[in-house]
Short mmCIF file of C-alpha atoms in Angstrom, two decimals:
data_model
loop_
_atom_site.label_atom_id
_atom_site.label_comp_id
_atom_site.label_asym_id
_atom_site.label_seq_id
_atom_site.Cartn_x
_atom_site.Cartn_y
_atom_site.Cartn_z
CA UNK A 271 29.16 -25.90 11.49
CA UNK A 272 25.81 -24.78 10.09
CA UNK A 273 25.31 -22.49 13.11
CA UNK A 274 28.56 -20.73 12.27
CA UNK A 275 27.09 -19.78 8.88
CA UNK A 276 23.85 -18.45 10.36
CA UNK A 277 23.97 -14.92 11.78
CA UNK A 278 22.75 -14.44 15.32
CA UNK A 279 19.10 -13.55 15.74
CA UNK A 280 20.04 -10.20 17.21
CA UNK A 281 22.08 -9.39 14.09
CA UNK A 282 19.11 -10.32 11.90
CA UNK A 283 16.84 -8.18 14.07
CA UNK A 284 19.24 -5.27 13.71
CA UNK A 285 19.37 -5.71 9.94
CA UNK A 286 15.57 -5.77 9.70
CA UNK A 287 15.35 -2.64 11.87
CA UNK A 288 17.88 -0.83 9.68
CA UNK A 289 16.02 -1.88 6.53
CA UNK A 290 12.74 -0.64 7.99
CA UNK A 291 14.34 2.68 8.94
CA UNK A 292 15.71 3.07 5.42
CA UNK A 293 12.31 2.30 3.91
CA UNK A 294 10.68 4.81 6.25
CA UNK A 295 13.05 7.52 5.04
CA UNK A 296 12.46 6.65 1.40
CA UNK A 297 8.73 6.21 1.84
CA UNK A 298 6.33 3.74 0.35
CA UNK A 299 4.90 4.32 -3.12
CA UNK A 300 1.57 2.74 -2.18
CA UNK A 301 1.09 5.33 0.58
CA UNK A 302 1.71 8.10 -1.95
CA UNK A 303 -0.79 6.52 -4.37
CA UNK A 304 -3.42 6.12 -1.64
CA UNK A 305 -2.89 9.70 -0.48
CA UNK A 306 -3.30 10.96 -4.06
CA UNK A 307 -6.50 8.94 -4.46
CA UNK A 308 -7.96 10.21 -1.19
CA UNK A 309 -7.03 13.83 -1.98
CA UNK A 310 -8.63 13.44 -5.41
CA UNK A 311 -11.75 11.93 -3.89
CA UNK A 312 -12.02 14.85 -1.46
CA UNK A 313 -11.64 17.26 -4.39
CA UNK A 314 -14.35 15.40 -6.31
CA UNK A 315 -16.73 15.54 -3.34
CA UNK A 316 -16.15 19.30 -3.09
CA UNK A 317 -16.59 19.86 -6.85
CA UNK A 318 -19.77 21.08 -8.50
CA UNK A 319 -19.97 18.56 -11.32
CA UNK A 320 -20.30 14.79 -11.26
CA UNK A 321 -19.33 14.17 -14.88
CA UNK A 322 -16.43 12.20 -16.35
CA UNK A 323 -14.31 15.33 -16.72
CA UNK A 324 -14.64 16.04 -13.00
CA UNK A 325 -13.73 12.44 -12.17
CA UNK A 326 -10.63 12.55 -14.36
CA UNK A 327 -9.50 15.91 -13.00
CA UNK A 328 -9.83 14.76 -9.38
CA UNK A 329 -9.53 11.10 -8.39
CA UNK A 330 -9.63 9.36 -11.78
CA UNK A 331 -5.89 9.02 -12.45
CA UNK A 332 -4.97 7.97 -8.87
CA UNK A 333 -7.83 5.45 -8.95
CA UNK A 334 -6.48 3.96 -12.19
CA UNK A 335 -3.00 3.72 -10.66
CA UNK A 336 -4.36 1.76 -7.68
CA UNK A 337 -6.54 -0.51 -9.83
CA UNK A 338 -3.42 -1.45 -11.83
CA UNK A 339 -1.15 -1.72 -8.74
CA UNK A 340 1.18 -4.74 -8.85
CA UNK A 341 4.02 -3.93 -6.42
CA UNK A 342 4.08 -5.16 -2.85
CA UNK A 343 3.80 -2.57 -0.13
CA UNK A 344 7.30 -1.60 0.96
CA UNK A 345 6.54 -0.90 4.61
CA UNK A 346 4.19 -2.11 7.32
CA UNK A 347 2.53 1.32 7.24
CA UNK A 348 1.95 0.93 3.50
CA UNK A 349 0.48 -2.54 3.94
CA UNK A 350 -1.82 -1.31 6.68
CA UNK A 351 -2.91 1.72 4.62
CA UNK A 352 -3.73 -0.60 1.72
CA UNK A 353 -5.81 -2.87 3.97
CA UNK A 354 -7.62 0.10 5.50
CA UNK A 355 -8.57 1.50 2.10
CA UNK A 356 -9.65 -1.94 0.88
CA UNK A 357 -11.89 -2.34 3.94
CA UNK A 358 -13.35 1.17 3.45
CA UNK A 359 -14.04 0.47 -0.20
CA UNK A 360 -15.84 -2.77 0.57
CA UNK A 361 -17.86 -1.16 3.36
CA UNK A 362 -18.86 1.89 1.30
CA UNK A 363 -19.31 0.29 -2.12
CA UNK A 364 -19.90 -3.39 -1.44
CA UNK A 365 -17.57 -4.30 -4.28
CA UNK A 366 -14.59 -2.33 -5.52
CA UNK A 367 -11.97 -2.82 -8.19
CA UNK A 368 -9.46 -1.45 -5.68
CA UNK A 369 -9.87 -4.24 -3.15
CA UNK A 370 -7.90 -6.99 -4.89
CA UNK A 371 -4.78 -4.98 -5.79
CA UNK A 372 -4.68 -3.38 -2.33
CA UNK A 373 -5.02 -6.68 -0.49
CA UNK A 374 -2.48 -8.30 -2.82
CA UNK A 375 0.04 -5.51 -2.10
CA UNK A 376 -0.43 -5.88 1.65
CA UNK A 377 -0.27 -9.67 1.53
CA UNK A 378 2.95 -9.58 -0.49
CA UNK A 379 4.51 -7.35 2.15
CA UNK A 380 3.50 -9.62 5.05
CA UNK A 381 4.48 -12.79 3.18
CA UNK A 382 7.93 -11.38 2.45
CA UNK A 383 8.40 -10.66 6.15
CA UNK A 384 7.20 -14.11 7.17
CA UNK A 385 9.73 -15.71 4.82
CA UNK A 386 12.63 -13.98 6.59
#
């Protein structure tokens, strides 16, 4: 009787695939935030000044968004991008305020998939 209530594995696989396709079309906010941060960092590196105004006009706001990030990544690509940036930050800086929120976002994504 319980088996009758459980959908077949292939149906669950199809549902997961459709959900992933829908997320891919919508995008993942963490990828957008990471892209904005990296574009801002590139602009900062190309800028003349190294003052607070230059920081805030380039990567400052995207950095703040990532430091305060609380949502899980919505896609595998988003989770992987978060882990890549976290690893780069740790390698380049030794310690970064970005690492914890990025790893937490990726972990939340993978944990939600493991629960299904």
